[in-house]
Structures are given as structure tokens and as C-alpha cells.
PDB file of C-alpha atoms in Angstrom:
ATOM      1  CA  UNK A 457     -19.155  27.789   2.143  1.00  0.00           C
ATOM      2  CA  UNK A 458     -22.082  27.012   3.818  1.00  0.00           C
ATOM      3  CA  UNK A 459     -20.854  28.522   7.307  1.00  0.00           C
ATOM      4  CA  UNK A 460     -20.811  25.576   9.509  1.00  0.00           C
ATOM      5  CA  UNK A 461     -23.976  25.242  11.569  1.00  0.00           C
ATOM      6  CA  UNK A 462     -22.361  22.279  13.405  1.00  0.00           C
ATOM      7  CA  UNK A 463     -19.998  23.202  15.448  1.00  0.00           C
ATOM      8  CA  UNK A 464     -16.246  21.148  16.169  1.00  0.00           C
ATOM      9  CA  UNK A 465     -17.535  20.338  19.512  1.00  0.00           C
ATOM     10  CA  UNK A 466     -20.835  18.459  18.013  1.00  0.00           C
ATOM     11  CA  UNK A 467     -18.279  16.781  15.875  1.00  0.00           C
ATOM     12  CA  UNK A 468     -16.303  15.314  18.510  1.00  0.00           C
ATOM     13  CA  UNK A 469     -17.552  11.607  18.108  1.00  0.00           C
ATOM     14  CA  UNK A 470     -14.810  10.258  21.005  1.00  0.00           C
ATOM     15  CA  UNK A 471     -12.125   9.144  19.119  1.00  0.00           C
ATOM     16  CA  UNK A 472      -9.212  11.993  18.772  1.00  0.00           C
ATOM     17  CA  UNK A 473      -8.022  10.636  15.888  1.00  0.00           C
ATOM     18  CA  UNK A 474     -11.246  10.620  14.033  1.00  0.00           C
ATOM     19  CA  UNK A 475     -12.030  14.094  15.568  1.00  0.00           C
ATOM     20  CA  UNK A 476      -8.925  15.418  14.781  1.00  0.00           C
ATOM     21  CA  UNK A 477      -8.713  14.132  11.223  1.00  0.00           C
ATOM     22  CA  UNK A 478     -12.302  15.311  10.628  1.00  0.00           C
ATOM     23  CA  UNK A 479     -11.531  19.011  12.064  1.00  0.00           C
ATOM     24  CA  UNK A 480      -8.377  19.057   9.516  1.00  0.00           C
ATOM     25  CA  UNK A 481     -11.148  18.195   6.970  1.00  0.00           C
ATOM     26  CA  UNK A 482     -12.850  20.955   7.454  1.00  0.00           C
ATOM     27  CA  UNK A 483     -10.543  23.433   7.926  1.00  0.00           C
ATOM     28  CA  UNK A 484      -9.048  22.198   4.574  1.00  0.00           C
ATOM     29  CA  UNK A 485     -12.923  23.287   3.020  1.00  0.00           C
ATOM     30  CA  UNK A 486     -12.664  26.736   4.856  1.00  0.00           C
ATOM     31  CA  UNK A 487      -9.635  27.710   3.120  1.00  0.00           C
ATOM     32  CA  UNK A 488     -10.463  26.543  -0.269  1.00  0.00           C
ATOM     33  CA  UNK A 489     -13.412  28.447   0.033  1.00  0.00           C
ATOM     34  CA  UNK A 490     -11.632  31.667   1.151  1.00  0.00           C
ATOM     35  CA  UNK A 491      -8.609  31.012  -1.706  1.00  0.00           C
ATOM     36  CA  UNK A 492      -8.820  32.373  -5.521  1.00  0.00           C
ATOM     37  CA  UNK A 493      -7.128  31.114  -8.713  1.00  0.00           C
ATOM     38  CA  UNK A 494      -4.375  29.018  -8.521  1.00  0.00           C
ATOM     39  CA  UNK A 495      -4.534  29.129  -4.403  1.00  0.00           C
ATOM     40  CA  UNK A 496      -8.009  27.743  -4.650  1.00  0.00           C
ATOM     41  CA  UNK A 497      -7.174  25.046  -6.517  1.00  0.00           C
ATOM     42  CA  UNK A 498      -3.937  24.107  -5.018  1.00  0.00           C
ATOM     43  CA  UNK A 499      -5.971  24.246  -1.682  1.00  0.00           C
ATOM     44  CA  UNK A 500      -8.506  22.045  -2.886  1.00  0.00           C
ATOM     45  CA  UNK A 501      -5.994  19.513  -4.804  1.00  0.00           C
ATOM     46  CA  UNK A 502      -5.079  18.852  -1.043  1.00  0.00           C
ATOM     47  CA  UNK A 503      -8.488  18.629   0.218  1.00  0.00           C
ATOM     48  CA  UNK A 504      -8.887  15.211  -2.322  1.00  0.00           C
ATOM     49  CA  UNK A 505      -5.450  14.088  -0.727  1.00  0.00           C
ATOM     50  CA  UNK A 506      -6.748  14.430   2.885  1.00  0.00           C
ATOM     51  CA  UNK A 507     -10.044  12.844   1.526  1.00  0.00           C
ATOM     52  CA  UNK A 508      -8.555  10.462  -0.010  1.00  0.00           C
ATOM     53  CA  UNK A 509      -6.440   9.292   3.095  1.00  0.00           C
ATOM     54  CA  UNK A 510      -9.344  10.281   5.289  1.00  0.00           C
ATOM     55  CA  UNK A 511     -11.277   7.261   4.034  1.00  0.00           C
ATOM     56  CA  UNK A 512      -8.522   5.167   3.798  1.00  0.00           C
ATOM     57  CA  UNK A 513      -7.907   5.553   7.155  1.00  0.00           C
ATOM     58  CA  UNK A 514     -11.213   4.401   7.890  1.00  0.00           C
ATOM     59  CA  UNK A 515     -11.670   1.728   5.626  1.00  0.00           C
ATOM     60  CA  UNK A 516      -8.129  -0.248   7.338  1.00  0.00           C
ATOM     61  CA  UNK A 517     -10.385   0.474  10.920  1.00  0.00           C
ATOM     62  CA  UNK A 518     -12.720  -1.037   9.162  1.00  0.00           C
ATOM     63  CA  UNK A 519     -11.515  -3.702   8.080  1.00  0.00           C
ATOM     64  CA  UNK A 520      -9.174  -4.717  10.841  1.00  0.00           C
ATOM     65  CA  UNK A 521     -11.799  -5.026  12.852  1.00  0.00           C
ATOM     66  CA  UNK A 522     -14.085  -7.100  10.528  1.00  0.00           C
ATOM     67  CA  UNK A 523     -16.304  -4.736   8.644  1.00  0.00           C
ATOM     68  CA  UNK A 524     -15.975  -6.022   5.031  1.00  0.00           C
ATOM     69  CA  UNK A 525     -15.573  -4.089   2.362  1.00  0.00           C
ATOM     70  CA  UNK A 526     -18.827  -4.119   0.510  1.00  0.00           C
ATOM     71  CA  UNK A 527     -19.954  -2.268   3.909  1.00  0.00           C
ATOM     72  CA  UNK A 528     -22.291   0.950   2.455  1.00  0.00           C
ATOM     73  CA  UNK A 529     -19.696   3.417   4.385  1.00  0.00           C
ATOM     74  CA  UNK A 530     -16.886   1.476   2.165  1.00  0.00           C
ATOM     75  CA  UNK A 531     -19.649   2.659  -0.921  1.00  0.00           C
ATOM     76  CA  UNK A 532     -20.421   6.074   0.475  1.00  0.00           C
ATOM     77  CA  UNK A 533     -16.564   7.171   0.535  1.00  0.00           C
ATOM     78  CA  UNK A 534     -15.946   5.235  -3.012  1.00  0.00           C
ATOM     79  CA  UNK A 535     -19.211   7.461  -4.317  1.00  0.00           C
ATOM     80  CA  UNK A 536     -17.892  10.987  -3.052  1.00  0.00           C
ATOM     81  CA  UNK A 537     -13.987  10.375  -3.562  1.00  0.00           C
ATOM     82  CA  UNK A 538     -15.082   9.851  -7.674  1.00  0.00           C
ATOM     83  CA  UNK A 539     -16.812  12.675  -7.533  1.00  0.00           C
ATOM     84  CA  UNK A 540     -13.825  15.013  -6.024  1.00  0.00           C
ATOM     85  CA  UNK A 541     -10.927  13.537  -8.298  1.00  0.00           C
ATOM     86  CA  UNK A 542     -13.495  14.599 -11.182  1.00  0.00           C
ATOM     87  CA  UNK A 543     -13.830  17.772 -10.388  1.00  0.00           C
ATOM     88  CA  UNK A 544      -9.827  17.852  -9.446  1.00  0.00           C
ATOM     89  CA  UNK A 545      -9.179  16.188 -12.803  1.00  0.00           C
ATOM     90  CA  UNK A 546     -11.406  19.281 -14.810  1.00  0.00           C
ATOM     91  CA  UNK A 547      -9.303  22.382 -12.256  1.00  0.00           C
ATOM     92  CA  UNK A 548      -6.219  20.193 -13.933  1.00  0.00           C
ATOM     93  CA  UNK A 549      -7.764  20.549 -17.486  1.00  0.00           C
ATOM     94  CA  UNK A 550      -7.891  24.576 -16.897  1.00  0.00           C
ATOM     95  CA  UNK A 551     -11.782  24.451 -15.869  1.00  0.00           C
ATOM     96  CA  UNK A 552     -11.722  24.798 -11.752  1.00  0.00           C
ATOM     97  CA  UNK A 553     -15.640  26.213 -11.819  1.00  0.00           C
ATOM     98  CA  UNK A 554     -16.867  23.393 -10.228  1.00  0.00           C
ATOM     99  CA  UNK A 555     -14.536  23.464  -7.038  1.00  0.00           C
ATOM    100  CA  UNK A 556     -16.596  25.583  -4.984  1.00  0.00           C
ATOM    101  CA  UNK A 557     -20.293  23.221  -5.829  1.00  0.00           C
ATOM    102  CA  UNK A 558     -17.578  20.242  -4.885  1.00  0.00           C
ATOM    103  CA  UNK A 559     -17.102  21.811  -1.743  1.00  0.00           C
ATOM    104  CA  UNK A 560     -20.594  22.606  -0.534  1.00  0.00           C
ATOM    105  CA  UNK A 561     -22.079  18.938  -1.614  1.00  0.00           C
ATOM    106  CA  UNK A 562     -19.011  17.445   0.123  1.00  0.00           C
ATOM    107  CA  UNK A 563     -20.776  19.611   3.432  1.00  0.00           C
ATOM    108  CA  UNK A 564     -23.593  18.479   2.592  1.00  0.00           C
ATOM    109  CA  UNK A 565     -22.453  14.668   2.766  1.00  0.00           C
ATOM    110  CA  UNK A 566     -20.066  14.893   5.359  1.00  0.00           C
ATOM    111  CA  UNK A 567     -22.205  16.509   8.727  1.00  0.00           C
ATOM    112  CA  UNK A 568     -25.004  13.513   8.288  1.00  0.00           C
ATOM    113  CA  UNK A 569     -22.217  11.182   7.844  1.00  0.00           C
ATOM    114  CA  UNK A 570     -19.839  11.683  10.428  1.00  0.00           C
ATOM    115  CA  UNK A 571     -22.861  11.921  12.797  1.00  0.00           C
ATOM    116  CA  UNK A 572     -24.458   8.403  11.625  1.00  0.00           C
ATOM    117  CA  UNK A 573     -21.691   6.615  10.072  1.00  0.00           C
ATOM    118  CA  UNK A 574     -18.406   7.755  11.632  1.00  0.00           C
ATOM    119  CA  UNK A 575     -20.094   7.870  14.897  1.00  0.00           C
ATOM    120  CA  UNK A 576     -21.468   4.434  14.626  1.00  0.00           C
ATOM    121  CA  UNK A 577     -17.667   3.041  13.208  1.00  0.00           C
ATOM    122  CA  UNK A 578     -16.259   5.252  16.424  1.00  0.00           C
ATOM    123  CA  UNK A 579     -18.786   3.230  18.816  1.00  0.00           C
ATOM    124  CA  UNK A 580     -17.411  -0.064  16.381  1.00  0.00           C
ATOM    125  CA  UNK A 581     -14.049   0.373  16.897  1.00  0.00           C
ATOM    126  CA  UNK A 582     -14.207   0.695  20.807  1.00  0.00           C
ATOM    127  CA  UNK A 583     -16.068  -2.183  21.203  1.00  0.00           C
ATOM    128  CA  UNK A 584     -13.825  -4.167  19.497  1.00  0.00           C
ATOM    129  CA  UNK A 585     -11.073  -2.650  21.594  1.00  0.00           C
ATOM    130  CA  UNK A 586      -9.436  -1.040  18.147  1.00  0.00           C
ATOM    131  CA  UNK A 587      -6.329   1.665  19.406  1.00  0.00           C
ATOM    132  CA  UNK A 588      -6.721   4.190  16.412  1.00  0.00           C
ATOM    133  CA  UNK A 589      -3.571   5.610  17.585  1.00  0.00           C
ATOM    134  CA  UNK A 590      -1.709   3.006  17.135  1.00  0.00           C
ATOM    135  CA  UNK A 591      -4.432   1.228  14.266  1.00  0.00           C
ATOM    136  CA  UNK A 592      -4.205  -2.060  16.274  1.00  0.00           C
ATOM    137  CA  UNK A 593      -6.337  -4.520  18.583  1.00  0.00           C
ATOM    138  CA  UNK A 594      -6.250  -4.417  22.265  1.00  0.00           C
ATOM    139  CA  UNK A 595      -8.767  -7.548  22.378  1.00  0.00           C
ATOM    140  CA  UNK A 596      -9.537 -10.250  19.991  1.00  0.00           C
ATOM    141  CA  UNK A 597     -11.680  -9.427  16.577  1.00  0.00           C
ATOM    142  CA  UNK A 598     -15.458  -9.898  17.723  1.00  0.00           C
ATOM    143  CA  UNK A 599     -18.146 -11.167  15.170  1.00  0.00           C
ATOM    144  CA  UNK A 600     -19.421  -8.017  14.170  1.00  0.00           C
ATOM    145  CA  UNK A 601     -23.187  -7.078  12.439  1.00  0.00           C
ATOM    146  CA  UNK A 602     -23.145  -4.346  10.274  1.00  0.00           C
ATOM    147  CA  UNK A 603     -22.928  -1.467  12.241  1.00  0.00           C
ATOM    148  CA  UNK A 604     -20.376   1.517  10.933  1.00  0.00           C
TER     149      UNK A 604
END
């Protein structure tokens, strides 16, 4: 792996559930990376699960709070989720070469993301007064421009 040059507190975007879900995230990358054979690939089969709820996650923020979904973050997650269950799908097939490339572009991704993207759906959701916690409204669904 890439050793992470951001650190979990430059992560923390103000939201513990997003900063808690996005430290699991990453912890989930660190031991794939340190895992061989069938470990490896059993850790990273549970990296496209967490992904895969990850965005989900966001994406019902989203759009309970009146981001639609042909937002670009709904895009972005779509785009990178494809290309994990690929490589997940060729580990299944026997060929699990690609898991560790999977894991350094998904770095790559994720650091500009959560700092542009996540942060801006963090600032979002606490304007519209969005419990993530709880993943309902304490105030009324504002009009909202395109912001997450």
C-alpha cells in the first residue's frame, strides 16, 4: 500500500459516522495489503462489501436530503464499485493479481474524495439538519444546489 500520507485525524470530516465508516475503510485496505493467498482475497472480498455499503450509505444521505441521484458523487461511487466487483469477480475465477493495483487506485480515489466530496456531503447533511446516526431529519428538507 501506498503508506498513508493522510493521516485519520485529516480524515475526520465532522461526522462520526462518516469518519468512522471511512477509518474501517481503510483499515480494511491495510490488511488486504498485509494478507497472502486465500487471506488476501478473503480480506479484500470484504473490502467490496464495506464499499459497497459504504456508498450506499451515502447515497440514502443523499438522497434523503434531496441530492438526486444523477449527482457526480452518485457516478463516482457507481465508477469505482464496477471496477472492485471486477477485479473480485477475476480473484473468484482463480486470477487475484489484480487485488493489490485495486487497492492502490482505490487510495488513489478515495483521499481526494473524501476531502472534496464527502466533506462537502458532511457540510450537506448538517445543514439540512440530517442525524446520520439515526439516518433521519431533524428539520425540514431544504432546496438544495448541487453541493456533495
Amino acid at each position: 500500500m501506498n503508506e498513508q500520507t493522510t493521516s485519520a485525524s485529516e480524515l475526520r470530516l465532522g461526522d462520526a459516522r462518516t469518519d468512522a465508516t471511512h477509518l474501517e475503510m481503510l483499515e480494511i485496505v491495510r490488511d488486504v495489503r498485509l494478507a497472502t493467498g486465500a487471506a488476501k482475497e478473503a480480506r479484500y472480498f470484504e473490502l467490496v462489501a464495506h464499499t459497497a455499503e459504504h456508498f450506499a450509505q451515502e447515497e440514502r444521505w443523499m438522497l434523503a436530503t434531496g441530492i438526486q441521484a444523477g449527482h457526480c458523487h452518485f457516478n463516482q461511487h457507481a465508477d469505482v464499485l464496477q471496477v472492485l466487483k471486477e477485479v473480485e469477480r477475476l480473484a473468484r475465477a482463480g486470477d487475484a493479481q489484480y487485488i493489490d493495483r485495486a487497492t492502490d487506485a482505490l487510495l488513489e480515489w478515495f483521499m481526494p474524495h473524501a476531502m472534496s466530496m464527502d466533506a462537502g456531503l458532511v457540510a450537506h447533511l448538517q445543514q439540512q439538519g440530517f442525524d446520520t446516526a439515526t439516518e433521519s431529519l431533524t428539520l425540514p428538507v431544504q432546496p438544495t444546489a448541487s453541493v456533495a
